[in-house]
Coordinates of C-alpha atoms in Angstrom, one line a residue:
M364 CA 101.8 0.9 15.3
G365 CA 103.8 4.1 15.4
N366 CA 103.4 7.7 16.4
Y367 CA 100.6 8.8 14.2
Y368 CA 98.6 6.2 15.4
Q369 CA 97.6 8.3 18.6
E370 CA 95.3 5.6 20.3
D371 CA 94.6 8.6 23.1
I372 CA 93.3 11.2 20.2
E373 CA 91.8 8.7 18.2
C374 CA 90.3 6.3 20.2
A375 CA 89.5 8.6 22.7
S376 CA 85.8 8.8 24.9
R377 CA 82.7 10.3 23.4
D378 CA 82.5 12.8 26.5
Q379 CA 86.5 13.6 25.7
I380 CA 85.8 14.2 22.0
L381 CA 83.4 16.6 22.6
A382 CA 85.3 18.0 26.2
W383 CA 88.1 19.5 23.1
Q384 CA 85.8 20.5 20.6
N385 CA 83.9 23.0 22.9
E386 CA 86.8 23.9 24.8
R387 CA 88.3 24.9 21.2
L388 CA 85.5 26.3 19.4
V389 CA 84.9 28.5 22.4
K390 CA 88.5 29.8 21.9
Q391 CA 87.8 29.5 18.0
V392 CA 84.8 31.9 17.9
Q393 CA 86.6 34.8 19.4
Y394 CA 89.9 34.5 17.7
V395 CA 87.9 34.6 14.6
Y396 CA 86.1 37.3 15.7
D397 CA 89.1 39.8 16.8
N398 CA 90.8 39.1 13.4
V399 CA 88.6 38.8 10.6
L400 CA 86.3 41.6 9.6
Y401 CA 85.0 39.7 7.2
Y402 CA 83.6 37.6 9.5
R403 CA 82.5 39.5 12.5
K404 CA 80.6 41.8 10.0
R405 CA 78.6 38.5 9.5
M406 CA 78.3 37.6 13.0
E407 CA 76.7 41.0 13.8
N408 CA 74.3 41.0 11.0
K409 CA 73.0 38.0 12.5
G410 CA 73.0 39.3 16.1
V411 CA 75.6 37.4 17.3
E412 CA 78.6 38.1 19.5
P413 CA 81.4 35.5 21.0
G414 CA 80.2 35.6 24.4
D415 CA 77.0 33.3 23.1
I416 CA 78.6 30.2 21.6
K417 CA 79.3 28.3 24.9
S418 CA 79.6 24.8 23.2
V419 CA 79.1 23.0 20.3
D420 CA 75.6 23.0 20.9
D421 CA 75.1 26.8 20.3
L422 CA 77.2 26.6 16.5
H423 CA 73.8 26.5 14.5
K424 CA 73.5 30.3 15.6
L425 CA 76.8 30.8 13.7
P426 CA 76.6 32.6 9.9
F427 CA 77.2 30.1 6.9
L428 CA 80.6 30.7 4.8
T429 CA 80.1 29.6 0.9
K430 CA 82.7 29.4 -1.9
D431 CA 81.0 32.9 -2.6
D432 CA 82.2 34.4 0.4
L433 CA 85.9 33.0 -0.1
R434 CA 85.8 34.5 -3.7
D435 CA 84.3 37.6 -2.6
A436 CA 87.1 38.3 0.0
Y437 CA 89.5 37.3 -2.3
P438 CA 92.6 37.4 -1.9
Y439 CA 93.1 38.4 2.4
G440 CA 89.7 38.9 3.8
L441 CA 89.3 35.7 5.6
L442 CA 93.0 35.7 6.8
A443 CA 93.2 35.8 10.5
R444 CA 97.0 36.3 10.7
P445 CA 99.5 38.9 9.6
L446 CA 101.2 37.4 5.7
S447 CA 104.2 37.2 8.0
D448 CA 102.8 34.3 10.2
C449 CA 102.3 32.3 7.1
V450 CA 104.8 30.2 5.4
R451 CA 102.6 28.5 2.6
I452 CA 99.3 29.3 0.3
Q453 CA 97.5 26.7 -1.6
S454 CA 94.6 27.1 -3.9
T455 CA 91.5 25.7 -6.2
S456 CA 92.2 25.3 -9.6
G457 CA 89.6 28.4 -10.0
T458 CA 87.6 26.6 -13.0
T459 CA 84.3 28.0 -11.9
G460 CA 85.5 31.8 -10.7
R461 CA 88.1 33.4 -8.8
R462 CA 90.5 31.0 -7.1
V463 CA 90.1 30.2 -3.8
V464 CA 93.3 31.0 -1.6
A465 CA 94.0 29.0 1.7
F466 CA 97.0 30.2 3.8
Y467 CA 98.8 28.1 6.1
T468 CA 100.9 29.1 9.5
Q469 CA 103.6 26.4 10.2
H470 CA 101.3 25.3 12.9
D471 CA 98.7 24.4 10.2
I472 CA 100.8 22.4 8.0
D473 CA 102.6 20.5 11.0
L474 CA 98.4 19.9 12.1
W475 CA 97.5 19.3 8.4
D476 CA 101.1 16.7 7.8
E477 CA 100.0 14.7 11.7
C478 CA 96.0 14.4 9.9
C479 CA 97.7 12.6 6.5
A480 CA 99.9 10.5 8.6
R481 CA 96.8 9.3 10.6
A482 CA 95.3 8.3 7.0
I483 CA 98.4 6.3 5.5
M484 CA 98.1 5.2 9.3
A485 CA 94.6 3.2 8.8
A486 CA 95.7 2.1 5.7
G487 CA 98.2 0.4 7.1
G488 CA 101.4 2.8 6.3
T489 CA 104.4 2.3 8.9
K490 CA 108.2 4.1 8.6
D491 CA 109.2 0.9 6.6
D492 CA 106.8 1.8 3.3
V493 CA 107.5 3.1 0.3
V494 CA 104.6 6.1 -0.5
H495 CA 104.0 6.6 -4.1
V496 CA 102.5 10.3 -4.0
C497 CA 101.1 11.3 -7.9
Y498 CA 98.6 13.8 -6.6
G499 CA 99.4 16.9 -8.6
Y500 CA 101.5 18.9 -6.0
G501 CA 102.2 22.8 -6.8
L502 CA 98.9 24.5 -5.7
F503 CA 96.8 21.4 -5.5
T504 CA 96.5 20.5 -2.1
G505 CA 96.4 16.8 -3.0
G506 CA 100.4 16.1 -3.5
P507 CA 101.7 18.2 -0.9
G508 CA 99.0 16.9 2.3
L509 CA 100.3 13.4 1.1
N510 CA 104.2 14.2 1.1
G511 CA 103.9 15.4 4.6
G512 CA 101.8 12.6 5.7
S513 CA 104.2 10.3 4.6
H514 CA 107.3 12.3 5.8
K515 CA 105.3 12.2 9.6
V516 CA 105.3 8.8 9.2
G517 CA 108.4 8.0 8.3
S518 CA 107.9 6.1 5.3
L519 CA 110.5 6.4 2.0
T520 CA 108.0 9.0 -0.2
L521 CA 108.3 9.5 -3.8
P522 CA 107.1 12.6 -4.8
M523 CA 106.1 11.7 -8.2
S524 CA 103.5 14.0 -9.1
S525 CA 100.7 13.2 -11.6
G526 CA 101.6 12.6 -15.7
N527 CA 104.4 10.5 -17.3
T528 CA 102.7 7.2 -16.6
D529 CA 105.8 5.0 -18.2
R530 CA 107.8 7.0 -15.8
Q531 CA 105.5 6.3 -12.6
I532 CA 105.2 2.4 -13.4
Q533 CA 109.3 2.5 -13.8
F534 CA 109.3 4.0 -10.0
M535 CA 106.4 1.9 -8.7
T536 CA 108.9 -1.0 -9.9
D537 CA 111.9 -0.1 -9.1
L538 CA 111.9 1.1 -5.8
Q539 CA 109.2 -1.1 -4.8
A540 CA 106.4 1.2 -4.3
T541 CA 104.0 -0.4 -1.8
I542 CA 101.3 2.7 -1.0
L543 CA 99.7 4.5 -4.1
C544 CA 98.2 8.0 -3.7
C545 CA 96.4 9.5 -6.2
T546 CA 93.2 10.3 -7.3
P547 CA 90.6 7.0 -8.2
S548 CA 90.6 8.1 -12.1
Y549 CA 94.2 8.0 -12.5
A550 CA 94.7 4.5 -9.9
A551 CA 92.2 2.9 -12.5
Y552 CA 93.7 4.1 -15.6
L553 CA 97.6 2.8 -14.0
G554 CA 95.6 -0.7 -13.3
E555 CA 95.3 -0.1 -17.1
A556 CA 98.6 0.9 -18.3
I557 CA 100.6 -1.8 -15.8
H558 CA 98.4 -4.7 -17.3
E559 CA 99.5 -3.6 -21.0
R560 CA 102.8 -3.5 -20.2
G561 CA 102.7 -7.1 -18.7
V562 CA 104.6 -5.7 -15.2
Q563 CA 101.5 -6.5 -12.7
D564 CA 104.0 -9.3 -11.2
K565 CA 106.3 -6.6 -10.8
I566 CA 103.9 -4.6 -8.1
K567 CA 104.2 -4.8 -5.0
L568 CA 101.6 -2.2 -4.1
K569 CA 99.4 -3.0 -1.0
A570 CA 97.5 0.0 -0.2
G571 CA 96.2 2.5 -1.9
I572 CA 95.0 6.3 -0.9
F573 CA 92.3 7.9 -3.5
G574 CA 90.3 11.5 -3.2
A575 CA 89.9 14.4 -4.5
E576 CA 87.1 13.1 -7.2
A577 CA 83.6 11.0 -6.2
W578 CA 84.0 7.5 -7.0
T579 CA 81.6 4.3 -6.2
E580 CA 82.1 1.1 -4.5
E581 CA 82.1 -1.0 -8.0
M582 CA 85.1 1.8 -9.2
R583 CA 86.9 0.5 -5.7
R584 CA 86.4 -3.1 -5.9
D585 CA 87.9 -2.8 -10.1
I586 CA 90.8 -1.1 -8.6
E587 CA 91.6 -3.5 -6.2
K588 CA 91.2 -6.4 -8.3
S589 CA 93.2 -4.7 -11.2
L590 CA 96.1 -3.4 -8.9
G591 CA 95.9 -6.3 -6.1
I592 CA 95.6 -3.5 -2.9
K593 CA 92.8 -2.1 -0.3
A594 CA 91.9 0.5 -1.6
Y595 CA 91.7 3.8 0.9
D596 CA 89.0 6.7 0.2
I597 CA 90.5 10.3 1.8
Y598 CA 88.7 13.2 2.2
G599 CA 88.9 17.4 2.4
L600 CA 88.7 20.6 1.1
T601 CA 91.4 23.2 0.2
E602 CA 89.2 25.8 2.0
I603 CA 89.5 23.6 5.1
S604 CA 93.5 22.4 4.4
G605 CA 93.8 19.8 2.2
P606 CA 93.2 15.7 1.8
G607 CA 93.3 14.2 5.8
V608 CA 90.3 15.8 7.0
S609 CA 88.7 12.0 6.7
F610 CA 89.6 9.0 5.5
E611 CA 89.1 5.3 5.9
C612 CA 90.3 2.6 7.9
S613 CA 90.2 -1.1 7.6
E614 CA 86.6 -1.3 7.9
Q615 CA 85.8 0.8 5.1
T616 CA 82.7 1.8 6.0
G617 CA 83.2 5.3 5.9
M618 CA 86.2 8.1 6.5
H619 CA 86.7 9.0 10.0
I620 CA 86.9 12.9 10.5
N621 CA 89.5 14.0 12.4
E622 CA 87.3 15.7 15.5
D623 CA 90.0 17.5 17.4
H624 CA 90.6 19.7 14.3
F625 CA 87.1 19.8 13.1
I626 CA 83.8 19.9 13.6
A627 CA 81.4 18.1 11.2
E628 CA 77.7 19.2 10.5
V629 CA 74.7 17.7 7.9
I630 CA 72.2 20.4 7.1
D631 CA 69.3 20.4 4.9
P632 CA 70.6 22.3 1.7
A633 CA 67.6 23.7 1.0
T634 CA 66.5 25.4 4.8
G635 CA 69.9 25.3 7.0
E636 CA 68.5 23.4 9.4
V637 CA 70.8 20.9 11.0
L638 CA 69.9 16.9 10.4
P639 CA 70.2 14.3 13.1
D640 CA 72.7 11.9 12.5
G641 CA 72.4 9.4 10.0
E642 CA 70.2 11.7 7.7
K643 CA 71.3 12.3 4.3
G644 CA 72.1 16.4 3.4
E645 CA 74.8 19.0 3.5
L646 CA 78.3 18.6 4.8
V647 CA 79.7 21.6 7.1
F648 CA 82.9 22.2 8.7
T649 CA 84.1 24.2 11.6
C650 CA 87.9 24.5 11.8
I651 CA 89.0 24.9 15.3
T652 CA 92.7 24.3 15.5
K653 CA 93.9 26.4 12.6
E654 CA 95.5 29.8 12.6
A655 CA 95.9 31.4 9.2
F656 CA 92.7 30.4 7.5
P657 CA 90.2 29.4 10.2
L658 CA 87.0 28.6 8.2
L659 CA 83.4 28.5 10.9
R660 CA 80.8 26.7 9.2
Y661 CA 81.4 26.3 5.6
R662 CA 79.3 24.4 3.1
T663 CA 81.2 22.3 1.5
R664 CA 78.5 21.3 -1.5
D665 CA 78.9 17.4 0.1
I666 CA 76.1 15.5 0.1
C667 CA 76.4 12.7 2.8
V668 CA 75.5 11.2 5.6
L669 CA 77.5 10.7 9.7
S670 CA 77.3 8.1 11.5
R671 CA 78.7 7.3 15.4
K672 CA 78.2 3.2 15.3
K673 CA 81.3 1.6 16.3
C674 CA 83.6 0.9 14.4
S675 CA 85.8 -2.4 14.5
C676 CA 88.9 -0.6 14.1
G677 CA 88.7 1.2 17.2
R678 CA 88.7 4.8 16.3
T679 CA 85.6 6.7 17.8
H680 CA 85.8 9.9 15.7
V681 CA 82.6 9.7 14.0
K682 CA 82.0 8.7 10.4
M683 CA 80.8 10.3 7.3
S684 CA 79.5 8.4 4.5
K685 CA 81.6 8.3 0.8
P686 CA 80.0 11.4 -1.2
M687 CA 77.1 11.1 -2.9
G688 CA 76.9 13.8 -5.2
R689 CA 77.3 17.5 -4.6
S690 CA 74.3 20.2 -4.2
D691 CA 75.6 22.2 -6.6
D692 CA 77.4 20.0 -9.1
M693 CA 74.0 17.8 -9.0
L694 CA 72.5 17.9 -12.5
I695 CA 68.5 18.7 -12.7
V696 CA 67.4 16.7 -16.1
K697 CA 63.7 17.0 -16.6
G698 CA 63.0 18.2 -13.2
V699 CA 65.5 14.7 -11.6
N700 CA 68.2 15.1 -9.7
V701 CA 71.3 13.1 -11.4
F702 CA 74.6 12.6 -9.7
P703 CA 77.5 11.3 -11.8
S704 CA 78.0 8.0 -9.3
Q705 CA 73.9 6.8 -10.3
I706 CA 75.5 6.7 -13.9
E707 CA 78.9 4.8 -12.7
T708 CA 77.4 2.2 -10.8
V709 CA 74.7 1.0 -13.9
L710 CA 77.9 0.8 -16.1
I711 CA 80.4 -1.0 -14.0
N712 CA 77.3 -3.6 -12.1
Q713 CA 76.7 -4.3 -16.5
G714 CA 80.3 -5.1 -17.1
F715 CA 82.0 -1.6 -18.1
A716 CA 85.2 0.2 -17.1
A717 CA 84.4 4.0 -15.3
N718 CA 85.3 5.5 -18.5
Y719 CA 82.1 7.7 -19.7
Q720 CA 81.0 11.2 -20.0
I721 CA 77.9 13.1 -19.8
I722 CA 76.6 15.5 -22.3
V723 CA 73.6 17.6 -21.4
T724 CA 72.0 19.8 -23.8
R725 CA 68.5 21.4 -24.2
K726 CA 66.6 22.5 -27.5
K727 CA 63.4 23.6 -27.5
N728 CA 62.6 23.7 -24.1
S729 CA 63.5 20.4 -23.6
D730 CA 66.5 18.4 -21.7
N731 CA 68.8 15.8 -22.9
I732 CA 71.1 13.5 -21.5
E733 CA 73.6 11.3 -23.6
V734 CA 76.0 9.1 -21.8
Q735 CA 78.9 8.3 -23.8
V736 CA 80.7 4.7 -22.5
E737 CA 83.6 3.1 -23.4
L738 CA 83.6 -0.5 -24.5
T739 CA 86.3 -2.7 -22.5
P740 CA 88.9 -3.9 -25.3
V741 CA 87.5 -7.4 -24.2
M742 CA 84.4 -6.2 -25.8
A743 CA 85.5 -4.2 -28.6
A744 CA 87.4 -7.4 -30.2
D745 CA 84.8 -9.8 -29.2
A746 CA 82.9 -10.5 -32.5
A747 CA 80.3 -11.9 -31.1
F748 CA 79.6 -9.4 -28.5
D749 CA 76.0 -7.2 -29.1
R750 CA 76.8 -4.0 -28.9
E751 CA 73.4 -3.2 -29.7
L752 CA 71.8 -5.1 -27.2
A753 CA 74.5 -4.2 -24.3
R754 CA 73.2 -0.7 -25.6
K755 CA 69.7 -1.6 -24.9
K756 CA 70.6 -2.7 -21.4
L757 CA 72.8 0.0 -20.2
V758 CA 69.7 2.5 -21.4
S759 CA 67.3 0.1 -19.5
G760 CA 69.5 0.1 -16.2
L761 CA 70.0 3.9 -16.3
K762 CA 66.3 4.6 -16.8
A763 CA 65.6 2.1 -13.3
M764 CA 68.4 4.1 -11.6
L765 CA 67.5 7.5 -12.6
G766 CA 63.6 7.8 -13.7
I767 CA 64.6 9.4 -16.9
L768 CA 65.5 8.1 -20.3
A769 CA 68.9 8.9 -21.5
D770 CA 70.5 8.6 -24.5
V771 CA 73.7 5.7 -24.5
T772 CA 76.5 5.9 -27.0
L773 CA 79.4 3.0 -26.8
V774 CA 82.7 4.4 -28.1
E775 CA 85.9 2.2 -28.9
P776 CA 88.3 1.8 -26.0
K777 CA 90.4 4.6 -25.1
T778 CA 88.0 7.4 -27.3
I779 CA 87.4 9.0 -23.5
A780 CA 90.5 10.7 -22.7
R781 CA 92.4 9.6 -19.1
S782 CA 92.6 12.4 -16.8
E783 CA 95.9 12.4 -14.3
G784 CA 94.0 14.8 -12.5
K785 CA 90.1 15.6 -11.3
A786 CA 88.7 13.3 -14.1
V787 CA 86.0 15.6 -16.3
R788 CA 82.8 13.4 -15.9
V789 CA 79.6 16.1 -16.9
I790 CA 79.8 18.5 -20.3
D791 CA 76.3 20.5 -19.5
K792 CA 76.3 22.4 -22.8
R793 CA 72.5 23.6 -21.9
N794 CA 73.7 27.4 -21.6
L795 CA 75.1 26.9 -25.2
Y796 CA 71.4 26.8 -26.5
Q797 CA 68.5 29.4 -26.5
N798 CA 64.7 28.6 -25.1

């Protein structure tokens, strides 16, 4: 299959994986203690010394890091190597506050490229493929990550970046792209645009690698049908490296975590208690091979489940489920936990596309949730389509899913702005209202 299906690593025994993790964790904890004053103080405040960490079983003794810590330490407070050893930075969007900046040595870049190469190989990629990358480039990790992975595999790489859909489709058809890499919402939009232009017969895509935002199984099936491909999930965070921390294989039942580079835990988000495999909680990562920006016990805020069930692909690294929401982005409406993915599931099951927005307001101490849903072009053109009946069915379906009443507004096709990056699903206006 090529150099980047690393069977000796990806299909290693559980004992071998633990041996790698134990050895690398012990070295990494000492390395971080010696080189990152910010984290050394955190360890000292908790009464932990490097010698207390002898294996993965001792991981729980270490303090957590959060995005707030990364913002407080901005820009250099968590850097473990001299700037002269660093060759690149990547950054988050900074939409929720001060930006998070991650640093990379050349060694870090090489390992990141390798992780993304594994993801492409797991999706069936080879050196004979044409990989069309329309994640954003620049500071965003999506474009550079899949670009580097594609180079490692030896595929012809189209570094398209996001935007200019006409150009995307032109290159996709002219150069016979076979693997598409972008956000799922943009993949859905490309599917719409390809069908509108009537060029679906000219598209030669066989697979898509989609990440950077939440998407449901229902949305996966819609994308696969629209583009005629198999759609694979990929996961990562700028803070940890970028896409490629984990990836789906042909079984499509979760994403294999690259356990030779990252140790995953799931914790109770309220108490910090480590939960056993199979229980839902917040995902925590420890980097055991990174040099410049090696985070220990970083709380991702993503809610998921870990599973070590045998996988038909032969890979033995633990799987994480598709994130079920975020502990910090989860909406609490009228005392009920609401995740956008729940709403998306109801919409798609009732024949709507994944084009919607959730608007939350508060007046007179009472929360109100409105879901604006686009009609599909077929619905809008059908004079016999009963919009009020469809709206009432959505209200009923959302009440059954969420346990609370949500207002539903049906809007015309393409009323809600399409996204070429991460889709904006939630608009929470409650802070604009006085109690």
